[in-house]
PDB file of C-alpha atoms and ligand atoms in Angstrom:
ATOM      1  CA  UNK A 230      -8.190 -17.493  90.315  1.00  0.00           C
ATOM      2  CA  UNK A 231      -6.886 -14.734  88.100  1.00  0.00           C
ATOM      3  CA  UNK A 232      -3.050 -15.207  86.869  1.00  0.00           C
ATOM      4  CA  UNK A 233      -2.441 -12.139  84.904  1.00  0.00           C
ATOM      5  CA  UNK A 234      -2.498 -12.251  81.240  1.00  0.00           C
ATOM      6  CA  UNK A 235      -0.715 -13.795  78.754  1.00  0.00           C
ATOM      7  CA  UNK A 236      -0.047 -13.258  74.894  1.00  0.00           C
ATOM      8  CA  UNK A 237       1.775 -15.130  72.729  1.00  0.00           C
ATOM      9  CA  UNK A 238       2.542 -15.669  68.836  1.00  0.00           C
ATOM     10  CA  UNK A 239       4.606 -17.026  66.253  1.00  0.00           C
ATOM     11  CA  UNK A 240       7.488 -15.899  64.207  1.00  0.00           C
ATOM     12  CA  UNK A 241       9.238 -13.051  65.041  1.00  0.00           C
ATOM     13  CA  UNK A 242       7.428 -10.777  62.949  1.00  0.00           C
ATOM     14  CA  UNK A 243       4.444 -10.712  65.679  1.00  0.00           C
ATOM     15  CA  UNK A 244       6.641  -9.062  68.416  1.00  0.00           C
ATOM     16  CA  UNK A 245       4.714  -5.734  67.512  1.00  0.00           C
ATOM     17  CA  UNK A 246       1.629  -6.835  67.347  1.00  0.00           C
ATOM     18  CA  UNK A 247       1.793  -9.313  70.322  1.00  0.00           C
ATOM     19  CA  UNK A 248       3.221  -5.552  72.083  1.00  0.00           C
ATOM     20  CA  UNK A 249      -0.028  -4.267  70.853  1.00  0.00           C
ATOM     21  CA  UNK A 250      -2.075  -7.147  72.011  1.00  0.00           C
ATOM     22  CA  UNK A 251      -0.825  -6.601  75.567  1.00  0.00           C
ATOM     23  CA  UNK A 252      -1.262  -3.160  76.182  1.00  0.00           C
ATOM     24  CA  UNK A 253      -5.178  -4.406  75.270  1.00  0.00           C
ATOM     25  CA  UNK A 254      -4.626  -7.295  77.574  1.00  0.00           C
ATOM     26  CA  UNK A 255      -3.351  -5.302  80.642  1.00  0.00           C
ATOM     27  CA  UNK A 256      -6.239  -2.512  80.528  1.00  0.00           C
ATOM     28  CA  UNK A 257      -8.937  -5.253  80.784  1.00  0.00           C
ATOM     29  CA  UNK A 258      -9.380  -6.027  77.177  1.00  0.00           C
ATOM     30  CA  UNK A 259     -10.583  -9.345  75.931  1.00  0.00           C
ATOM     31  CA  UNK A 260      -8.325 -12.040  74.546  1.00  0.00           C
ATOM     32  CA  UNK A 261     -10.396 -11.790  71.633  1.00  0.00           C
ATOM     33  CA  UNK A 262      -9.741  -8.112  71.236  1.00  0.00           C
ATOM     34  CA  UNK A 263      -6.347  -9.075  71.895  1.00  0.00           C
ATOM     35  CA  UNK A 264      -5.344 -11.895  69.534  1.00  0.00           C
ATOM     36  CA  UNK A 265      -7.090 -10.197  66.385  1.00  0.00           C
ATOM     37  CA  UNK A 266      -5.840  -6.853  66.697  1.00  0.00           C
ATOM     38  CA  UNK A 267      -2.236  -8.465  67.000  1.00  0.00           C
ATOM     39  CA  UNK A 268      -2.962 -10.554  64.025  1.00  0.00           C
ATOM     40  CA  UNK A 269      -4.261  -7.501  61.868  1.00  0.00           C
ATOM     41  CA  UNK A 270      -0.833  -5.680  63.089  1.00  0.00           C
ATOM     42  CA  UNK A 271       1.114  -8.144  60.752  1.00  0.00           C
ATOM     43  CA  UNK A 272      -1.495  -8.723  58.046  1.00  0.00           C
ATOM     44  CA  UNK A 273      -1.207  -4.614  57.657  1.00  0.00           C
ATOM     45  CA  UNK A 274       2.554  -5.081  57.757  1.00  0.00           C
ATOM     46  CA  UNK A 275       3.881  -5.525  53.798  1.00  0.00           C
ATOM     47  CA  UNK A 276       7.219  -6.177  55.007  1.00  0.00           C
ATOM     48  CA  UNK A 277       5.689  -9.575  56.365  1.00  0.00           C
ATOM     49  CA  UNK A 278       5.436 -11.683  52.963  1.00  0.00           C
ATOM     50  CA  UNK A 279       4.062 -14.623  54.033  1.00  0.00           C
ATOM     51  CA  UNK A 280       0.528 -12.479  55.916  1.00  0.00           C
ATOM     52  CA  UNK A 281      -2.126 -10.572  54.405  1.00  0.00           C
ATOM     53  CA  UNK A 282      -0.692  -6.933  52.359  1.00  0.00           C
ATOM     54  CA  UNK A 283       2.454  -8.154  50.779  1.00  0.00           C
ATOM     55  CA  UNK A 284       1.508 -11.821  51.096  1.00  0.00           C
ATOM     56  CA  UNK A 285       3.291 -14.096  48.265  1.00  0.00           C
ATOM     57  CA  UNK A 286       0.939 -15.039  45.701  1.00  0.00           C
ATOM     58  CA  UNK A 287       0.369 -18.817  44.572  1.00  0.00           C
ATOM     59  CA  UNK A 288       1.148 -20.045  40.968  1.00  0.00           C
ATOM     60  CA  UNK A 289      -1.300 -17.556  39.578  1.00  0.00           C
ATOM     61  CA  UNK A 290       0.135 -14.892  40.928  1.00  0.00           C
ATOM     62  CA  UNK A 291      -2.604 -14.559  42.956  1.00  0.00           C
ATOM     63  CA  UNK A 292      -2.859 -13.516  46.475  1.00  0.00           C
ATOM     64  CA  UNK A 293      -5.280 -15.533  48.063  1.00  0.00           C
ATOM     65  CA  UNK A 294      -5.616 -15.741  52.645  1.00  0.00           C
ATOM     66  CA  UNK A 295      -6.372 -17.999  55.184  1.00  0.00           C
ATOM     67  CA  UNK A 296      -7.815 -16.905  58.480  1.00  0.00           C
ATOM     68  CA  UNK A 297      -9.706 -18.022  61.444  1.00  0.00           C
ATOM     69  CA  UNK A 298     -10.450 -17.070  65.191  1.00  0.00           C
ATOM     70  CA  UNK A 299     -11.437 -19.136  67.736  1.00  0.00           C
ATOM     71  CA  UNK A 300     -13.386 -17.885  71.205  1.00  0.00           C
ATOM     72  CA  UNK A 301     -12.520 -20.298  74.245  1.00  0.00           C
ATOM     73  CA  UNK A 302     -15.574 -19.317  76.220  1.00  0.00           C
ATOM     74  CA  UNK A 303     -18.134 -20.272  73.631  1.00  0.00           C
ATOM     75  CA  UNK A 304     -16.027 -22.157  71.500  1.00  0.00           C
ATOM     76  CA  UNK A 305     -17.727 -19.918  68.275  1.00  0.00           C
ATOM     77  CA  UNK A 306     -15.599 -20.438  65.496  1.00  0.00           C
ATOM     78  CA  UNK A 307     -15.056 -18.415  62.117  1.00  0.00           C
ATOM     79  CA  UNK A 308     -12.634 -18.636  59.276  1.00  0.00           C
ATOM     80  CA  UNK A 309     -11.979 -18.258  55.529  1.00  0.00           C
ATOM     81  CA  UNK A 310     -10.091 -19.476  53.280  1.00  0.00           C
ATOM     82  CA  UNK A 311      -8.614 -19.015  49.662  1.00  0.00           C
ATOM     83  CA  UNK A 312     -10.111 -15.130  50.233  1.00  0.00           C
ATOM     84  CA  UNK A 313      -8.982 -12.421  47.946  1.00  0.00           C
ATOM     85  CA  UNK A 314      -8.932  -8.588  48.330  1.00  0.00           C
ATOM     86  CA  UNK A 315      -9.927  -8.530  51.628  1.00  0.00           C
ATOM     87  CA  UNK A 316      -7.798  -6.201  53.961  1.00  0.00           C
ATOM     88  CA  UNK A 317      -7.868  -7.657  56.744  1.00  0.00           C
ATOM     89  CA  UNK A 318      -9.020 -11.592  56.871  1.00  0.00           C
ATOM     90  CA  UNK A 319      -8.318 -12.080  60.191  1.00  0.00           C
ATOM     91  CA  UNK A 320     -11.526  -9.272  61.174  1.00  0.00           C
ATOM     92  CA  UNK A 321     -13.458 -11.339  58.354  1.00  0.00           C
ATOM     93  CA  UNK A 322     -13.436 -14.542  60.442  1.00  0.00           C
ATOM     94  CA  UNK A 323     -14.058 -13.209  63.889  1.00  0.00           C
ATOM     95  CA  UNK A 324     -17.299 -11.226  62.128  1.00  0.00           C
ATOM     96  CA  UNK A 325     -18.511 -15.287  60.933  1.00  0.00           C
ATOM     97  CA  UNK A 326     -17.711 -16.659  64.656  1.00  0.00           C
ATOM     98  CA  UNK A 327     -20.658 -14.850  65.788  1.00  0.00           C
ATOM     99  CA  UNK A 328     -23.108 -16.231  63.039  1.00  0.00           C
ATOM    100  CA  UNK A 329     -24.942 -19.899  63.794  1.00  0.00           C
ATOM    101  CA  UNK A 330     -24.454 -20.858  60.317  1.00  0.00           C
ATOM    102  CA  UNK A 331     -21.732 -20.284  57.834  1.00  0.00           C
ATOM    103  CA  UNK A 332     -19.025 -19.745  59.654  1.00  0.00           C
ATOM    104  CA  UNK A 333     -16.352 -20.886  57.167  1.00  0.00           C
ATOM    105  CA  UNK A 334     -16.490 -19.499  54.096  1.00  0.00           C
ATOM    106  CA  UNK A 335     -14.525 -19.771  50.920  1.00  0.00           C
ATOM    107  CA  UNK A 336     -13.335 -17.602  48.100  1.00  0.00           C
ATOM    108  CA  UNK A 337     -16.085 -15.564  46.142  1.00  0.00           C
ATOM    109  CA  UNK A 338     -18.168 -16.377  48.865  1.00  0.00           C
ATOM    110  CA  UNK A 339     -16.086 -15.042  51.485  1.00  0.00           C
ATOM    111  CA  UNK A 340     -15.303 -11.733  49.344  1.00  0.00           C
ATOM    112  CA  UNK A 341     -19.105 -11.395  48.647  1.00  0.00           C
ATOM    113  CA  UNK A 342     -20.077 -10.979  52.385  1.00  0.00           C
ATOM    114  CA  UNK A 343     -17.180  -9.468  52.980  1.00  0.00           C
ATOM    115  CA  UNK A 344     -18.110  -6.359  50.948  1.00  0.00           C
ATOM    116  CA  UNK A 345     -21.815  -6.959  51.830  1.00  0.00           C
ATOM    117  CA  UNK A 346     -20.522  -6.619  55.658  1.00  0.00           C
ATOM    118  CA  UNK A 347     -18.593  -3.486  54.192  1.00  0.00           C
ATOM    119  CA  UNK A 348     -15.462  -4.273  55.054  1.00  0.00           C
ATOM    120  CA  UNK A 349     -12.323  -2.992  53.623  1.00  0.00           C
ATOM    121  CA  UNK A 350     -11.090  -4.550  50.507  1.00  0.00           C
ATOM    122  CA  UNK A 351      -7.661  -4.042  48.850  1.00  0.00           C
ATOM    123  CA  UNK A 352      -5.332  -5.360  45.549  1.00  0.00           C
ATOM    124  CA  UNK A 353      -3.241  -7.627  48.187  1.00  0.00           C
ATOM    125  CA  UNK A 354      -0.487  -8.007  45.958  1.00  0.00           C
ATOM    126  CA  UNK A 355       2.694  -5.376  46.322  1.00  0.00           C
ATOM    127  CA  UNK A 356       4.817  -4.951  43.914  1.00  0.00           C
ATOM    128  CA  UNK A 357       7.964  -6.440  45.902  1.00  0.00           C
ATOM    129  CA  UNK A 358       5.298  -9.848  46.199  1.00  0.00           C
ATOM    130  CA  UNK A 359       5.096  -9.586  42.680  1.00  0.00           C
ATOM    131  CA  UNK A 360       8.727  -9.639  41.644  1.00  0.00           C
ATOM    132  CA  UNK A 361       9.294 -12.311  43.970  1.00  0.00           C
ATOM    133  CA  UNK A 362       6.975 -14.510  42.080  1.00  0.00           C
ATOM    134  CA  UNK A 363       8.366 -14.040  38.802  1.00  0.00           C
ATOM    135  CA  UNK A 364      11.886 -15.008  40.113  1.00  0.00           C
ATOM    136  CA  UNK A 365      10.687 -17.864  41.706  1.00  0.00           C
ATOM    137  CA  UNK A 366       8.924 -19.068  38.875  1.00  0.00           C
ATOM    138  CA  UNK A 367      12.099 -18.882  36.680  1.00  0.00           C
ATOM    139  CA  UNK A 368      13.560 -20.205  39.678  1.00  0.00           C
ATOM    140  CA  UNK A 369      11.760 -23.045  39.636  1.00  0.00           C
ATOM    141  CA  UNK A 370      11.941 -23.705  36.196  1.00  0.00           C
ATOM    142  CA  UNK A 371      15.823 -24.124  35.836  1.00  0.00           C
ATOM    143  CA  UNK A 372      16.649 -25.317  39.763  1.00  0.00           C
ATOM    144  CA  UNK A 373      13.548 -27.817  39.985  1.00  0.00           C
ATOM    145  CA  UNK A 374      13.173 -25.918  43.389  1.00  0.00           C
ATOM    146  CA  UNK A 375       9.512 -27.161  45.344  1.00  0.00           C
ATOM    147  CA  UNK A 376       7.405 -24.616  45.937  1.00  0.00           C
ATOM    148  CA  UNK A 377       7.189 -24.650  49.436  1.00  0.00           C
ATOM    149  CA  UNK A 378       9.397 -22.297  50.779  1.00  0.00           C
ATOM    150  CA  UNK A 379       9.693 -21.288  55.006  1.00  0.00           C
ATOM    151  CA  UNK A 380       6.237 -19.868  54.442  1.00  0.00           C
ATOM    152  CA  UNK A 381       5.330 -18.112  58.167  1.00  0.00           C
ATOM    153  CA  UNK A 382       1.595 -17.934  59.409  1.00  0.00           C
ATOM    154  CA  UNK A 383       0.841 -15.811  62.031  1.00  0.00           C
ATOM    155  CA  UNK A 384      -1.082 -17.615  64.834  1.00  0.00           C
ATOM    156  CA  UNK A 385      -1.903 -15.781  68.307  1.00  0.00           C
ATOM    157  CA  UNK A 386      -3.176 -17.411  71.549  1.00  0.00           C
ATOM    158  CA  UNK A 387      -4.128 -15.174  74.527  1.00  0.00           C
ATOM    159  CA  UNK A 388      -5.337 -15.538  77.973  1.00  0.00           C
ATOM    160  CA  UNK A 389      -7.432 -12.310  79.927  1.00  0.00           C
ATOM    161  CA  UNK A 390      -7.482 -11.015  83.376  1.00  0.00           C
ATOM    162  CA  UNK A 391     -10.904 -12.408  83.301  1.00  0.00           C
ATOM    163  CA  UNK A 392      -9.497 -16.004  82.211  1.00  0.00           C
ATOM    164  CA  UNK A 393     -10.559 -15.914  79.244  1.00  0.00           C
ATOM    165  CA  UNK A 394      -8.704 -17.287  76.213  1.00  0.00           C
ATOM    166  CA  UNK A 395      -8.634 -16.614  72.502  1.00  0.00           C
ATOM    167  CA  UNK A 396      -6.472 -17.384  69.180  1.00  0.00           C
ATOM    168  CA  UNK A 397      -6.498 -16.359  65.346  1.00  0.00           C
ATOM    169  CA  UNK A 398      -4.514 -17.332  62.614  1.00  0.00           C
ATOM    170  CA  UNK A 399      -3.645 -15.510  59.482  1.00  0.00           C
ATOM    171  CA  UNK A 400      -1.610 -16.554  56.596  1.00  0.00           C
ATOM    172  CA  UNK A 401      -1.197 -16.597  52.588  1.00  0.00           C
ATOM    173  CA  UNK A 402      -0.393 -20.426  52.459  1.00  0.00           C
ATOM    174  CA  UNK A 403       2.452 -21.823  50.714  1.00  0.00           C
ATOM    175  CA  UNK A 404       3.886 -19.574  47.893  1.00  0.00           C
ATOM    176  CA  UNK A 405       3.160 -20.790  44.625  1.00  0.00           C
ATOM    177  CA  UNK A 406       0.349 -22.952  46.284  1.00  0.00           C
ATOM    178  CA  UNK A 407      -2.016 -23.978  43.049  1.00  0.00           C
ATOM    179  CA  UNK A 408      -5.353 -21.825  42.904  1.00  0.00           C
ATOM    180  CA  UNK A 409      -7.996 -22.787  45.600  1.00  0.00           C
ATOM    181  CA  UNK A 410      -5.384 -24.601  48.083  1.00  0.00           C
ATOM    182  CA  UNK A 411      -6.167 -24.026  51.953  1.00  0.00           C
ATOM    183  CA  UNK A 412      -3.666 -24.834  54.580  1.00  0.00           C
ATOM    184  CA  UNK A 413      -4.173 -26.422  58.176  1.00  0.00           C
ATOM    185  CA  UNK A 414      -4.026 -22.401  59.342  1.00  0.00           C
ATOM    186  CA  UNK A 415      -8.123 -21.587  58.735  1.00  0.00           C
ATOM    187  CA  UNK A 416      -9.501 -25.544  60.109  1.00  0.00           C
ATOM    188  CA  UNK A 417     -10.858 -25.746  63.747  1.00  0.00           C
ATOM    189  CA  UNK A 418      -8.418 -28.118  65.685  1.00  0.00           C
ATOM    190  CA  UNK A 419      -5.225 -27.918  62.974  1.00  0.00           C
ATOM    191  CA  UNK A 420      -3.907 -24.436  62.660  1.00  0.00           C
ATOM    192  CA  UNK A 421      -5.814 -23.649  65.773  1.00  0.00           C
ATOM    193  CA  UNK A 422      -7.587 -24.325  68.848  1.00  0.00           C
ATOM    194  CA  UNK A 423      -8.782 -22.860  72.052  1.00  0.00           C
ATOM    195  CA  UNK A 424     -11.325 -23.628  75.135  1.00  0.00           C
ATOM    196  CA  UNK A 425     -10.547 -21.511  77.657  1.00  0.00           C
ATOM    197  CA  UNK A 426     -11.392 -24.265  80.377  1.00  0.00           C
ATOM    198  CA  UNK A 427      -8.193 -26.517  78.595  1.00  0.00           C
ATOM    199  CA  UNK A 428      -6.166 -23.935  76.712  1.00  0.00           C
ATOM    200  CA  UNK A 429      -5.351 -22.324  73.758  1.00  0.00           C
ATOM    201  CA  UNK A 430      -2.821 -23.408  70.844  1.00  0.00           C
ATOM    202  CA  UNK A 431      -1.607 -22.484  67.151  1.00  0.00           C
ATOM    203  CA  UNK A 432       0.106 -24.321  64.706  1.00  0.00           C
ATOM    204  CA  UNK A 433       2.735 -23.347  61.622  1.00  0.00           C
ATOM    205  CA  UNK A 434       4.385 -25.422  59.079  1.00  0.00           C
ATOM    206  CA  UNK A 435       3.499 -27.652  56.349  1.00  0.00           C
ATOM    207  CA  UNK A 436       0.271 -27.459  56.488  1.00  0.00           C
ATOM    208  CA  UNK A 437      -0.771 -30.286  54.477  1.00  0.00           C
ATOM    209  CA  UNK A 438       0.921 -32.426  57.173  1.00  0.00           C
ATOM    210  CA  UNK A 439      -0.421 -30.247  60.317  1.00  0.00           C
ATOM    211  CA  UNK A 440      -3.958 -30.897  59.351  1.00  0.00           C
ATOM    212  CA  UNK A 441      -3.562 -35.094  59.618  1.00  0.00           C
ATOM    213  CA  UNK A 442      -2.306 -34.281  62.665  1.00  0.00           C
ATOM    214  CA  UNK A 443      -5.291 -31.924  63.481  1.00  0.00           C
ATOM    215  CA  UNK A 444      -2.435 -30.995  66.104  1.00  0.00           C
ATOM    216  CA  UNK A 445      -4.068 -28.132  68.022  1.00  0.00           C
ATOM    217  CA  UNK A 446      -7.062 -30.107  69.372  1.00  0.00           C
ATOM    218  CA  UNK A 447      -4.412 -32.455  70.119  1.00  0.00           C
ATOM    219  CA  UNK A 448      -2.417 -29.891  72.127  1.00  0.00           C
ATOM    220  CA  UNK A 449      -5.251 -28.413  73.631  1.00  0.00           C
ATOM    221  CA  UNK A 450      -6.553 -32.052  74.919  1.00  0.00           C
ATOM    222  CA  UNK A 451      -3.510 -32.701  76.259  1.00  0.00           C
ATOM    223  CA  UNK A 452      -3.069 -29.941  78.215  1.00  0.00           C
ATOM    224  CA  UNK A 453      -7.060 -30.798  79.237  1.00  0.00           C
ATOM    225  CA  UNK A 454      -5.963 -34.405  80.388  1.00  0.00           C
ATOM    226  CA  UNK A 455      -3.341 -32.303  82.801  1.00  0.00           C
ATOM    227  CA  UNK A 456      -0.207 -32.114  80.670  1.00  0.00           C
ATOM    228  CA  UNK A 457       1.741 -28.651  80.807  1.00  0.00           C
ATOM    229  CA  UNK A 458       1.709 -26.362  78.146  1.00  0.00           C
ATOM    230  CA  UNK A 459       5.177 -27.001  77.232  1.00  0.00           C
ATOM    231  CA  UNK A 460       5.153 -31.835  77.295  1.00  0.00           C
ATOM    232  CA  UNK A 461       1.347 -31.236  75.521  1.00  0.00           C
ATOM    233  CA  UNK A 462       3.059 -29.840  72.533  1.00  0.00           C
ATOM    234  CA  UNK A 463       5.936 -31.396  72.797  1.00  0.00           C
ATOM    235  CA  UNK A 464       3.845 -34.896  72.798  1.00  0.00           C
ATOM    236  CA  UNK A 465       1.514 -34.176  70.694  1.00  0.00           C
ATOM    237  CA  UNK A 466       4.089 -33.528  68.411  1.00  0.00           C
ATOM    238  CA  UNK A 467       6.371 -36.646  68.666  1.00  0.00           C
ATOM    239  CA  UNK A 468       3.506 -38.819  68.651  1.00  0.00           C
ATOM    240  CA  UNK A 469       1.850 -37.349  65.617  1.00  0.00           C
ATOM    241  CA  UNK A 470       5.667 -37.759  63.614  1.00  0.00           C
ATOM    242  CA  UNK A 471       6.053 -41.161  65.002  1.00  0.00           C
ATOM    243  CA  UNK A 472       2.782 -41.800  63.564  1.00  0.00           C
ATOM    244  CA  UNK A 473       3.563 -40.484  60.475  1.00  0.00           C
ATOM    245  CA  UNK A 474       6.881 -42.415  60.268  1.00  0.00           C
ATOM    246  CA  UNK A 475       5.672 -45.349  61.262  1.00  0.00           C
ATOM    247  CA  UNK A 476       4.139 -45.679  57.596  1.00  0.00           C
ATOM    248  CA  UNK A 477       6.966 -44.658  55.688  1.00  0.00           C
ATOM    249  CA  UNK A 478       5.953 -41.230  55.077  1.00  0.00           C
ATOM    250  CA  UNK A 479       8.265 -37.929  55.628  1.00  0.00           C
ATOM    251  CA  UNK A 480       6.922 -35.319  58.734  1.00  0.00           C
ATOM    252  CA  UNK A 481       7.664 -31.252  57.004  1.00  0.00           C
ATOM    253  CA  UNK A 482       8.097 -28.358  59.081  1.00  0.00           C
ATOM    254  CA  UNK A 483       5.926 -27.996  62.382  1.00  0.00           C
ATOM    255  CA  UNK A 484       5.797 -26.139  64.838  1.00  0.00           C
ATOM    256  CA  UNK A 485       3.165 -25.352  67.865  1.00  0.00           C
ATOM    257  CA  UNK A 486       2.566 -22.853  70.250  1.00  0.00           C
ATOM    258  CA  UNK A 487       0.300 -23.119  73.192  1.00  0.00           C
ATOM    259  CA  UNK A 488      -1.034 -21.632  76.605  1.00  0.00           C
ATOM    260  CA  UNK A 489      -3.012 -23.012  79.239  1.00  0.00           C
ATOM    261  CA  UNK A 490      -5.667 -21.848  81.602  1.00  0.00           C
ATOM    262  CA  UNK A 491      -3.150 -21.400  84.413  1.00  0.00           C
ATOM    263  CA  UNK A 492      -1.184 -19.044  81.647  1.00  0.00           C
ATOM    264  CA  UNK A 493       2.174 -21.692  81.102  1.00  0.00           C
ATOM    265  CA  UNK A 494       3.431 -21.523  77.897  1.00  0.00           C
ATOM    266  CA  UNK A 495       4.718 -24.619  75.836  1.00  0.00           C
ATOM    267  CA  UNK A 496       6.723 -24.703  72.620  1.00  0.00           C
ATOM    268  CA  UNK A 497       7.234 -27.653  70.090  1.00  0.00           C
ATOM    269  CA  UNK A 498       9.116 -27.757  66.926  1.00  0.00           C
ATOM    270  CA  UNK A 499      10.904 -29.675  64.570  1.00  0.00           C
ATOM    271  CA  UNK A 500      12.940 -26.708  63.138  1.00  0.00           C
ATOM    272  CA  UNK A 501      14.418 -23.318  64.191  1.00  0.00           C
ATOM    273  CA  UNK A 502      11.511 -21.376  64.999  1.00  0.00           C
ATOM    274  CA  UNK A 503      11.217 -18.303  66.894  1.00  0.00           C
ATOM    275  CA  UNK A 504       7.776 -16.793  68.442  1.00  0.00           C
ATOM    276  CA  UNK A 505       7.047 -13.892  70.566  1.00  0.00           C
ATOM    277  CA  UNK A 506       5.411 -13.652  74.311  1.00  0.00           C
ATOM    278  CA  UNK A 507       4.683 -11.329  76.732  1.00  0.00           C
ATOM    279  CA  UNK A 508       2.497 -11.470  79.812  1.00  0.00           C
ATOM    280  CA  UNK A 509       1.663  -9.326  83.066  1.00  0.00           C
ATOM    281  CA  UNK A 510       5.366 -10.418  84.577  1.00  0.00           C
ATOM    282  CA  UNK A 511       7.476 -10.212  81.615  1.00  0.00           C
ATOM    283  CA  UNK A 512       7.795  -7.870  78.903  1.00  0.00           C
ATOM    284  CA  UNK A 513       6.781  -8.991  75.328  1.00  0.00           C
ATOM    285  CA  UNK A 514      10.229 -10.755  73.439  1.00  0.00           C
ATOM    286  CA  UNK A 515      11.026 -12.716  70.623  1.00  0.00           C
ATOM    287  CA  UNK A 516      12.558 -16.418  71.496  1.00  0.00           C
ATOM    288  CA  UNK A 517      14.454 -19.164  69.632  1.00  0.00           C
ATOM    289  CA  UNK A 518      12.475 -22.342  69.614  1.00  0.00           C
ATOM    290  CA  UNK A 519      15.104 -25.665  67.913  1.00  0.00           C
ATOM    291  CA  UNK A 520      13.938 -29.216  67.536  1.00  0.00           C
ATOM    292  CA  UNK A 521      13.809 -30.949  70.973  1.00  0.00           C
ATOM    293  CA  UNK A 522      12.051 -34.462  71.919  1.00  0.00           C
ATOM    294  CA  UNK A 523       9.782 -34.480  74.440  1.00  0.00           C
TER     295      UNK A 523
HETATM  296  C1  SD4 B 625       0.029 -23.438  55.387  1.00  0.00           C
HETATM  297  N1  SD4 B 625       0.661 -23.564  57.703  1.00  0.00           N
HETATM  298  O1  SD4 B 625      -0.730 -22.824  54.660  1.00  0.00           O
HETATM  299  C2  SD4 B 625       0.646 -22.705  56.547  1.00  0.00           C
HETATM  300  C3  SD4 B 625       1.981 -22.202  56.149  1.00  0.00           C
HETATM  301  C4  SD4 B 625       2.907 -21.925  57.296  1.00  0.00           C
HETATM  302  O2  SD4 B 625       5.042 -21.739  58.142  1.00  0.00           O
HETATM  303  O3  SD4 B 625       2.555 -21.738  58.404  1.00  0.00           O
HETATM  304  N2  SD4 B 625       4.186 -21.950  57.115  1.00  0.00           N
HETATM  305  O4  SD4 B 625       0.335 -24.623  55.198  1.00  0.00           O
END
């Protein structure tokens, strides 16, 4: 039964391109379509510095991307990770969702079929990025300050008119990261996850604590098993930092977006987060997200 389409992403700085993704979504276009072309909206964007142009470098002053896109109908998923120079890595991944082998690739790799593939390549790293690295660094020197530092992936889930669903991530990790670090935002079932017969959910944060969590597969299951959007995140969530707890360890940022088949949304976080939706009944908005149980 068709419920209208659905689009949804996080931070505030995909309100544009989740408006983008739902003018796609409402003539007939594909969640795919929809979720990467809202993704590549911010990734073009050098005002965003934590996404593709204009994303902070890591201790090398190096910009190097995560990306991935998942398909809910086939389940064919692509991604790369550590990738430099490429414009848009986002477009990279979705291209390698299509292959049967090598669908994740890394670094040189990744830029090699990337220009082989002839897509658009591109020094990543503005000049604003730049100077924010070197006052970091000096930063960091005299304050002691961690590296990690509110660093924002973009992560889009969708659902079609057809009932399809669809989500892609994008992100330049954790500024200052140390050369050659990937986040939870480019692995199947961490940053992201979709099957568009149990829903569709992205993940931001620490990423080095997402990925134990591989909390998008958990989401989606959840919401497989019958939960809501909105108590699958929330559970998978509290369970996964009880978990964590529960041996003495510390839980960073998280947070989780998610949509199911039936197109209700669900939000989980541990901090202030704000994401963006918009669907066939309601206009596309940016909301505040704060740390609730389940
Ligand atoms: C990472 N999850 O590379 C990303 C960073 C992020 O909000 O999303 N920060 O760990």
């Amino acid at each position: 039964i068709p419920v209208g389409w659905v689009i949804g992403g996080t931070w505030r700085m995909c309100l544009e391109g989740i408006s983008l993704g739902g003018r796609i979504l409402a003539e007939g276009g594909s969640a795919g379509d929809a979720v990467c072309e809202a993704v590549k909206v911010v990734e073009d964007e050098p005002r965003y510095k934590s996404v593709g142009f204009g994303g902070l470098p890591n201790g090398d002053c190096q910009v190097e991307l995560d990306a991935a896109f998942m398909d809910g109908d086939t389940l064919d998923f692509g991604a790369v990770a550590a990738v430099r120079d490429v414009k848009n890595p986002v477009m990279l991944a979705r291209r390698l969702s299509s292959e049967r082998f090598n669908t994740f690739l890394v670094g040189q790799g990744a830029q090699d079929f990337a220009r082989v593939e002839l897509f658009e390549m591109r020094n990543m790293l503005t000049p604003r990025a730049k100077r924010a690295h070197e006052i970091r660094r000096r930063r960091m020197l005299e304050e002691n300050l961690s590296p990690y530092d509110g660093h924002d992936t973009v992560g889009v889930v969708a659902l079609d008119l057809r009932g399809s669903m669809a989500c892609a991530t994008s992100t330049s990790g954790l500024f200052m990261k140390r050369p050659g670090r990937v986040g939870d935002s480019p692995l199947c079932g961490s940053g992201l996850y979709c099957d568009s017969r149990m829903g569709a959910a992205v993940a931001t944060g620490l990423g080095e604590d997402i990925m134990k969590g591989a909390l998008s597969y958990e989401t989606v299951r959840l919401m497989g098993e019958g939960f809501s959007a909105d108590r699958a995140a929330r559970r998978a969530l509290r369970e996964f930092e009880a978990r964590v707890l529960s041996r003495g360890r510390k839980v960073g940022a998280i947070s989780i977006i998610c949509c199911s088949p039936r197109g209700d949304i669900g939000v989980a976080t541990n901090v202030e987060f704000s994401f963006a939706w918009g669907s066939s009944c309601s206009d596309p908005k940016v909301y505040i997200a704060r740390p609730t149980g389940e």
